[in-house]
Every structure is written in structure tokens, then in C-alpha cells.
């Protein structure tokens, strides 16, 4: 069982930055891949970024590539999402998730554990 808790959301102007953090109740990479998803009002949950269990391989949704960076700290059992050049379209509730598998996926079905979410609002 893995419990996840996100933090770091908030209100920011377009072009600004936020850093989200996800704290895991146990060792993050053992052997779970980690991911970030988001859900905007009236829309389905969508993949944002993923990282394999070693932390050496990452990939991103096209909409955030070049602006967002996922990273992990094994010693602290945390996973972060650095978000730069934020746009109003990035407004959503952001969720941290731990996969059932060691390799990350963009499919929510492969993630067994989810945090409660943190709100990110980008004003224009």
C-alpha cells in the first residue's frame, strides 16, 4: 500500500511557475513508476508526466513538453513536478500517482495509488 499526498498548488499568473510535490508513505521507487495527471472542470483526467522506477527515464504529454519537469528524490520519498511558463489552459486539479509497474505509462489504468489532488489555477 502506498499513500500519496500532493502539495504546492495555488494561483499564479500566466507565464509564472509552480512546483508541485508528492510525498509517498513508503519508498517511491520499489518498483513503482510515478506519474502526474490533471483534470480540468468538465474534462477527463489526462496524463501530464511520467517517470520510471529508477528515475532515469521520463516522458511528457505534448502539451507540457519543454515547460514541465518531473523528478524524484528517493531519500525523501518524494516526486516533484516543476511547471514553468504556465498557461491558463494548465488550470486543473493535479494528481500524483504510483503505477503498478516499474515502467511509466500515460494510461491512468496502470496507476494503482492516487493522491487527493492539488488545485493549480493560472490567470490570464
Tab-separated table of N, CA and C in Angstrom:
chain	number	residue	atom	x	y	z
A	1	UNK	N	0.844	-1.194	0.000
A	1	UNK	CA	0.000	0.000	0.000
A	1	UNK	C	0.880	1.246	0.000
A	2	UNK	N	0.543	2.175	-0.853
A	2	UNK	CA	1.273	3.438	-0.945
A	2	UNK	C	0.278	4.572	-0.769
A	3	UNK	N	0.566	5.472	0.133
A	3	UNK	CA	-0.261	6.666	0.291
A	3	UNK	C	0.502	7.862	-0.233
A	4	UNK	N	-0.202	8.680	-0.991
A	4	UNK	CA	0.418	9.830	-1.652
A	4	UNK	C	-0.281	11.110	-1.238
A	5	UNK	N	0.488	12.173	-1.088
A	5	UNK	CA	-0.083	13.466	-0.721
A	5	UNK	C	0.613	14.559	-1.503
A	6	UNK	N	-0.174	15.308	-2.296
A	6	UNK	CA	0.371	16.400	-3.091
A	6	UNK	C	0.349	17.712	-2.310
A	7	UNK	N	1.231	18.606	-2.700
A	7	UNK	CA	1.248	19.965	-2.155
A	7	UNK	C	1.870	20.888	-3.182
A	8	UNK	N	1.698	22.191	-2.976
A	8	UNK	CA	2.358	23.164	-3.833
A	8	UNK	C	1.467	23.845	-4.848
A	9	UNK	N	0.196	23.461	-4.923
A	9	UNK	CA	-0.700	24.126	-5.860
A	9	UNK	C	-0.999	25.547	-5.423
A	10	UNK	N	-1.677	26.278	-6.293
A	10	UNK	CA	-2.036	27.650	-5.949
A	10	UNK	C	-2.437	28.439	-7.167
A	11	UNK	N	-2.489	29.748	-6.998
A	11	UNK	CA	-2.870	30.678	-8.063
A	11	UNK	C	-1.624	31.388	-8.566
A	12	UNK	N	-1.456	31.427	-9.883
A	12	UNK	CA	-0.296	32.061	-10.486
A	12	UNK	C	-0.718	32.733	-11.785
A	13	UNK	N	-0.019	33.781	-12.151
A	13	UNK	CA	-0.307	34.453	-13.417
A	13	UNK	C	0.309	33.691	-14.577
A	14	UNK	N	-0.272	33.861	-15.742
A	14	UNK	CA	0.273	33.240	-16.943
A	14	UNK	C	1.741	33.638	-17.113
A	15	UNK	N	2.560	32.645	-17.475
A	15	UNK	CA	3.992	32.871	-17.599
A	15	UNK	C	4.770	32.556	-16.340
A	16	UNK	N	4.062	32.356	-15.244
A	16	UNK	CA	4.707	32.074	-13.969
A	16	UNK	C	5.031	30.604	-13.793
A	17	UNK	N	5.522	30.276	-12.592
A	17	UNK	CA	5.965	28.918	-12.287
A	17	UNK	C	5.377	28.441	-10.971
A	18	UNK	N	5.216	27.141	-10.871
A	18	UNK	CA	4.843	26.479	-9.629
A	18	UNK	C	5.593	25.165	-9.552
A	19	UNK	N	5.824	24.722	-8.330
A	19	UNK	CA	6.446	23.413	-8.121
A	19	UNK	C	5.535	22.582	-7.248
A	20	UNK	N	5.058	21.478	-7.790
A	20	UNK	CA	4.235	20.547	-7.040
A	20	UNK	C	5.111	19.454	-6.449
A	21	UNK	N	4.750	19.017	-5.270
A	21	UNK	CA	5.479	17.943	-4.616
A	21	UNK	C	4.510	16.849	-4.193
A	22	UNK	N	4.986	15.614	-4.252
A	22	UNK	CA	4.168	14.467	-3.860
A	22	UNK	C	4.979	13.642	-2.872
A	23	UNK	N	4.454	13.487	-1.678
A	23	UNK	CA	5.124	12.709	-0.641
A	23	UNK	C	4.497	11.326	-0.570
A	24	UNK	N	5.345	10.304	-0.600
A	24	UNK	CA	4.874	8.917	-0.534
A	24	UNK	C	5.104	8.353	0.858
A	25	UNK	N	4.222	7.453	1.256
A	25	UNK	CA	4.304	6.893	2.608
A	25	UNK	C	5.355	5.800	2.717
A	26	UNK	N	5.887	5.371	1.588
A	26	UNK	CA	6.927	4.368	1.575
A	26	UNK	C	7.862	4.686	0.434
A	27	UNK	N	8.900	3.900	0.300
A	27	UNK	CA	9.867	4.131	-0.764
A	27	UNK	C	9.151	4.216	-2.104
A	28	UNK	N	9.388	5.330	-2.795
A	28	UNK	CA	8.663	5.599	-4.023
A	28	UNK	C	9.002	4.600	-5.119
A	29	UNK	N	10.292	4.350	-5.318
A	29	UNK	CA	10.702	3.545	-6.465
A	29	UNK	C	10.975	2.128	-6.021
A	30	UNK	N	9.941	1.347	-5.772
A	30	UNK	CA	10.145	-0.004	-5.272
A	30	UNK	C	8.997	-0.938	-5.601
A	31	UNK	N	8.774	-1.303	-6.829
A	31	UNK	CA	9.367	-0.771	-8.063
A	31	UNK	C	8.340	0.035	-8.876
A	32	UNK	N	7.734	1.009	-8.246
A	32	UNK	CA	6.650	1.733	-8.904
A	32	UNK	C	7.153	2.886	-9.770
A	33	UNK	N	6.619	2.938	-10.979
A	33	UNK	CA	6.774	4.152	-11.767
A	33	UNK	C	5.841	5.204	-11.173
A	34	UNK	N	6.145	6.450	-11.412
A	34	UNK	CA	5.349	7.542	-10.872
A	34	UNK	C	4.851	8.427	-12.004
A	35	UNK	N	3.701	9.030	-11.775
A	35	UNK	CA	3.142	9.898	-12.801
A	35	UNK	C	2.394	11.069	-12.207
A	36	UNK	N	2.197	12.074	-13.026
A	36	UNK	CA	1.337	13.206	-12.705
A	36	UNK	C	0.242	13.272	-13.756
A	37	UNK	N	-0.964	13.464	-13.277
A	37	UNK	CA	-2.131	13.626	-14.138
A	37	UNK	C	-2.832	14.920	-13.726
A	38	UNK	N	-3.748	15.377	-14.554
A	38	UNK	CA	-4.531	16.555	-14.195
A	38	UNK	C	-5.945	16.422	-14.751
A	39	UNK	N	-6.862	17.123	-14.103
A	39	UNK	CA	-8.247	17.106	-14.541
A	39	UNK	C	-8.830	18.504	-14.414
A	40	UNK	N	-9.240	19.055	-15.551
A	40	UNK	CA	-9.881	20.362	-15.574
A	40	UNK	C	-11.391	20.177	-15.473
A	41	UNK	N	-12.120	21.199	-15.027
A	41	UNK	CA	-13.582	21.081	-14.913
A	41	UNK	C	-14.224	20.676	-16.227
A	42	UNK	N	-15.073	19.659	-16.171
A	42	UNK	CA	-15.785	19.208	-17.359
A	42	UNK	C	-14.966	18.381	-18.325
A	43	UNK	N	-13.735	18.075	-17.951
A	43	UNK	CA	-12.863	17.296	-18.828
A	43	UNK	C	-12.412	16.011	-18.146
A	44	UNK	N	-11.943	15.066	-18.955
A	44	UNK	CA	-11.433	13.822	-18.408
A	44	UNK	C	-10.027	14.035	-17.839
A	45	UNK	N	-9.663	13.147	-16.928
A	45	UNK	CA	-8.317	13.190	-16.382
A	45	UNK	C	-7.323	12.872	-17.494
A	46	UNK	N	-6.239	13.641	-17.547
A	46	UNK	CA	-5.257	13.441	-18.605
A	46	UNK	C	-3.855	13.309	-18.038
A	47	UNK	N	-3.039	12.565	-18.743
A	47	UNK	CA	-1.647	12.357	-18.367
A	47	UNK	C	-0.854	13.643	-18.572
A	48	UNK	N	0.080	13.891	-17.658
A	48	UNK	CA	0.956	15.061	-17.759
A	48	UNK	C	2.408	14.633	-17.901
A	49	UNK	N	2.888	13.800	-16.969
A	49	UNK	CA	4.295	13.407	-16.977
A	49	UNK	C	4.462	12.085	-16.244
A	50	UNK	N	5.475	11.306	-16.658
A	50	UNK	CA	5.738	10.027	-16.011
A	50	UNK	C	7.222	9.783	-15.874
A	51	UNK	N	7.568	8.950	-14.895
A	51	UNK	CA	8.969	8.638	-14.629
A	51	UNK	C	9.062	7.180	-14.205
A	52	UNK	N	10.025	6.436	-14.764
A	52	UNK	CA	10.120	5.025	-14.400
A	52	UNK	C	10.671	4.867	-12.991
A	53	UNK	N	10.698	3.632	-12.485
A	53	UNK	CA	11.005	3.422	-11.080
A	53	UNK	C	12.446	3.746	-10.730
A	54	UNK	N	13.327	3.755	-11.722
A	54	UNK	CA	14.714	4.129	-11.457
A	54	UNK	C	14.902	5.635	-11.454
A	55	UNK	N	13.925	6.341	-12.015
A	55	UNK	CA	14.047	7.787	-12.126
A	55	UNK	C	14.870	8.228	-13.316
A	56	UNK	N	15.347	7.289	-14.119
A	56	UNK	CA	16.251	7.642	-15.219
A	56	UNK	C	15.523	7.912	-16.529
A	57	UNK	N	14.266	7.545	-16.619
A	57	UNK	CA	13.509	7.730	-17.850
A	57	UNK	C	12.237	8.504	-17.559
A	58	UNK	N	12.033	9.577	-18.308
A	58	UNK	CA	10.848	10.406	-18.125
A	58	UNK	C	10.184	10.666	-19.480
A	59	UNK	N	8.893	10.941	-19.448
A	59	UNK	CA	8.239	11.382	-20.675
A	59	UNK	C	7.038	12.253	-20.314
A	60	UNK	N	6.583	13.015	-21.300
A	60	UNK	CA	5.614	14.073	-21.047
A	60	UNK	C	4.530	14.118	-22.121
A	61	UNK	N	3.401	14.658	-21.732
A	61	UNK	CA	2.367	14.972	-22.710
A	61	UNK	C	2.891	16.082	-23.615
A	62	UNK	N	2.480	16.071	-24.863
A	62	UNK	CA	2.951	17.082	-25.808
A	62	UNK	C	2.623	18.495	-25.334
A	63	UNK	N	1.505	18.640	-24.639
A	63	UNK	CA	1.048	19.964	-24.225
A	63	UNK	C	1.949	20.607	-23.171
A	64	UNK	N	2.762	19.810	-22.489
A	64	UNK	CA	3.604	20.364	-21.425
A	64	UNK	C	5.091	20.171	-21.706
A	65	UNK	N	5.421	19.481	-22.770
A	65	UNK	CA	6.813	19.184	-23.079
A	65	UNK	C	7.613	20.480	-23.230
A	66	UNK	N	8.759	20.520	-22.572
A	66	UNK	CA	9.590	21.706	-22.623
A	66	UNK	C	9.261	22.733	-21.550
A	67	UNK	N	8.117	22.567	-20.885
A	67	UNK	CA	7.715	23.508	-19.830
A	67	UNK	C	7.692	22.848	-18.449
A	68	UNK	N	7.351	21.577	-18.393
A	68	UNK	CA	7.233	20.853	-17.130
A	68	UNK	C	8.375	19.849	-17.007
A	69	UNK	N	8.795	19.596	-15.764
A	69	UNK	CA	9.834	18.608	-15.490
A	69	UNK	C	9.447	17.779	-14.284
A	70	UNK	N	9.470	16.453	-14.447
A	70	UNK	CA	9.202	15.542	-13.335
A	70	UNK	C	10.535	15.056	-12.785
A	71	UNK	N	10.616	14.951	-11.459
A	71	UNK	CA	11.850	14.480	-10.835
A	71	UNK	C	11.505	13.770	-9.533
A	72	UNK	N	12.452	12.946	-9.047
A	72	UNK	CA	12.204	12.208	-7.826
A	72	UNK	C	13.388	12.257	-6.887
A	73	UNK	N	13.108	12.109	-5.610
A	73	UNK	CA	14.145	12.066	-4.581
A	73	UNK	C	13.889	10.829	-3.735
A	74	UNK	N	14.669	9.779	-3.978
A	74	UNK	CA	14.472	8.521	-3.259
A	74	UNK	C	14.651	8.671	-1.757
A	75	UNK	N	15.624	9.471	-1.373
A	75	UNK	CA	15.933	9.619	0.048
A	75	UNK	C	14.759	10.229	0.811
A	76	UNK	N	14.028	11.105	0.140
A	76	UNK	CA	12.904	11.785	0.784
A	76	UNK	C	11.554	11.182	0.403
A	77	UNK	N	11.567	10.169	-0.450
A	77	UNK	CA	10.314	9.563	-0.924
A	77	UNK	C	9.378	10.613	-1.507
A	78	UNK	N	9.921	11.460	-2.354
A	78	UNK	CA	9.103	12.500	-2.959
A	78	UNK	C	9.269	12.513	-4.467
A	79	UNK	N	8.237	12.984	-5.131
A	79	UNK	CA	8.260	13.208	-6.566
A	79	UNK	C	7.766	14.627	-6.796
A	80	UNK	N	8.431	15.345	-7.673
A	80	UNK	CA	8.075	16.744	-7.904
A	80	UNK	C	7.703	16.971	-9.356
A	81	UNK	N	6.940	18.013	-9.576
A	81	UNK	CA	6.617	18.463	-10.928
A	81	UNK	C	6.885	19.959	-10.976
A	82	UNK	N	7.950	20.334	-11.650
A	82	UNK	CA	8.273	21.742	-11.844
A	82	UNK	C	7.549	22.241	-13.077
A	83	UNK	N	6.737	23.271	-12.906
A	83	UNK	CA	5.923	23.783	-14.003
A	83	UNK	C	6.317	25.224	-14.295
A	84	UNK	N	6.839	25.454	-15.486
A	84	UNK	CA	7.260	26.784	-15.912
A	84	UNK	C	6.401	27.252	-17.078
A	85	UNK	N	6.449	28.539	-17.346
A	85	UNK	CA	5.703	29.131	-18.467
A	85	UNK	C	4.247	28.674	-18.451
A	86	UNK	N	3.636	28.773	-17.298
A	86	UNK	CA	2.266	28.293	-17.149
A	86	UNK	C	1.287	29.096	-17.995
A	87	UNK	N	0.277	28.388	-18.475
A	87	UNK	CA	-0.749	28.973	-19.328
A	87	UNK	C	-2.114	28.752	-18.679
A	88	UNK	N	-3.089	29.588	-18.990
A	88	UNK	CA	-4.438	29.377	-18.421
A	88	UNK	C	-4.973	27.975	-18.694
A	89	UNK	N	-4.568	27.381	-19.811
A	89	UNK	CA	-5.015	26.028	-20.147
A	89	UNK	C	-4.451	24.966	-19.210
A	90	UNK	N	-3.474	25.323	-18.401
A	90	UNK	CA	-2.908	24.400	-17.419
A	90	UNK	C	-3.731	24.338	-16.137
A	91	UNK	N	-4.736	25.178	-16.026
A	91	UNK	CA	-5.585	25.185	-14.844
A	91	UNK	C	-6.302	23.848	-14.697
A	92	UNK	N	-6.120	23.216	-13.532
A	92	UNK	CA	-6.698	21.897	-13.284
A	92	UNK	C	-6.354	21.467	-11.866
A	93	UNK	N	-6.968	20.362	-11.459
A	93	UNK	CA	-6.518	19.670	-10.254
A	93	UNK	C	-5.457	18.681	-10.698
A	94	UNK	N	-4.309	18.737	-10.035
A	94	UNK	CA	-3.182	17.880	-10.394
A	94	UNK	C	-3.064	16.740	-9.390
A	95	UNK	N	-2.887	15.529	-9.928
A	95	UNK	CA	-2.816	14.322	-9.117
A	95	UNK	C	-1.475	13.617	-9.304
A	96	UNK	N	-0.922	13.179	-8.212
A	96	UNK	CA	0.247	12.310	-8.223
A	96	UNK	C	-0.246	10.870	-8.182
A	97	UNK	N	0.447	9.972	-8.892
A	97	UNK	CA	0.013	8.579	-8.933
A	97	UNK	C	1.200	7.641	-8.964
A	98	UNK	N	1.042	6.485	-8.325
A	98	UNK	CA	2.059	5.434	-8.330
A	98	UNK	C	1.538	4.261	-9.152
A	99	UNK	N	2.375	3.812	-10.081
A	99	UNK	CA	1.957	2.769	-11.015
A	99	UNK	C	2.025	1.384	-10.375
A	100	UNK	N	1.383	0.430	-11.024
A	100	UNK	CA	1.501	-0.979	-10.648
A	100	UNK	C	2.789	-1.584	-11.199
A	101	UNK	N	3.449	-0.878	-12.103
A	101	UNK	CA	4.560	-1.415	-12.873
A	101	UNK	C	5.799	-0.518	-12.746
A	102	UNK	N	6.969	-1.073	-13.083
A	102	UNK	CA	8.186	-0.277	-12.981
A	102	UNK	C	8.360	0.744	-14.100
A	103	UNK	N	7.706	0.521	-15.242
A	103	UNK	CA	7.829	1.464	-16.348
A	103	UNK	C	6.611	2.370	-16.384
A	104	UNK	N	6.839	3.632	-16.593
A	104	UNK	CA	5.764	4.607	-16.581
A	104	UNK	C	4.895	4.489	-17.828
A	105	UNK	N	3.656	4.881	-17.690
A	105	UNK	CA	2.697	4.833	-18.779
A	105	UNK	C	1.852	6.095	-18.746
A	106	UNK	N	1.243	6.407	-19.881
A	106	UNK	CA	0.328	7.548	-19.908
A	106	UNK	C	-1.119	7.106	-19.676
A	107	UNK	N	-1.318	5.839	-19.346
A	107	UNK	CA	-2.664	5.323	-19.083
A	107	UNK	C	-2.948	5.319	-17.590
A	108	UNK	N	-4.019	6.000	-17.204
A	108	UNK	CA	-4.387	6.064	-15.794
A	108	UNK	C	-4.700	4.682	-15.223
A	109	UNK	N	-5.104	3.746	-16.072
A	109	UNK	CA	-5.479	2.415	-15.594
A	109	UNK	C	-4.290	1.663	-15.008
A	110	UNK	N	-3.074	2.050	-15.367
A	110	UNK	CA	-1.895	1.360	-14.865
A	110	UNK	C	-1.423	1.902	-13.520
A	111	UNK	N	-2.119	2.887	-12.999
A	111	UNK	CA	-1.718	3.503	-11.731
A	111	UNK	C	-2.681	3.060	-10.633
A	112	UNK	N	-2.108	2.457	-9.594
A	112	UNK	CA	-2.932	1.856	-8.545
A	112	UNK	C	-3.201	2.800	-7.383
A	113	UNK	N	-2.313	3.765	-7.170
A	113	UNK	CA	-2.417	4.633	-5.997
A	113	UNK	C	-2.441	6.086	-6.438
A	114	UNK	N	-3.331	6.856	-5.805
A	114	UNK	CA	-3.531	8.250	-6.193
A	114	UNK	C	-3.552	9.152	-4.958
A	115	UNK	N	-3.033	10.360	-5.142
A	115	UNK	CA	-3.164	11.368	-4.107
A	115	UNK	C	-4.530	12.027	-4.193
A	116	UNK	N	-4.769	12.966	-3.297
A	116	UNK	CA	-6.070	13.621	-3.238
A	116	UNK	C	-6.183	14.784	-4.223
A	117	UNK	N	-5.073	15.202	-4.786
A	117	UNK	CA	-5.073	16.276	-5.772
A	117	UNK	C	-4.786	17.632	-5.166
A	118	UNK	N	-4.210	18.504	-5.985
A	118	UNK	CA	-3.948	19.881	-5.572
A	118	UNK	C	-4.334	20.807	-6.713
A	119	UNK	N	-5.018	21.909	-6.379
A	119	UNK	CA	-5.541	22.816	-7.397
A	119	UNK	C	-4.447	23.747	-7.904
A	120	UNK	N	-4.364	23.857	-9.217
A	120	UNK	CA	-3.496	24.832	-9.876
A	120	UNK	C	-4.387	25.732	-10.733
A	121	UNK	N	-4.310	27.025	-10.496
A	121	UNK	CA	-5.095	27.984	-11.258
A	121	UNK	C	-4.156	29.004	-11.876
A	122	UNK	N	-4.242	29.152	-13.199
A	122	UNK	CA	-3.389	30.096	-13.916
A	122	UNK	C	-4.288	31.189	-14.487
A	123	UNK	N	-4.046	32.416	-14.058
A	123	UNK	CA	-4.856	33.540	-14.526
A	123	UNK	C	-4.211	34.186	-15.744
A	124	UNK	N	-5.042	34.715	-16.620
A	124	UNK	CA	-4.520	35.336	-17.854
A	124	UNK	C	-4.235	36.813	-17.653
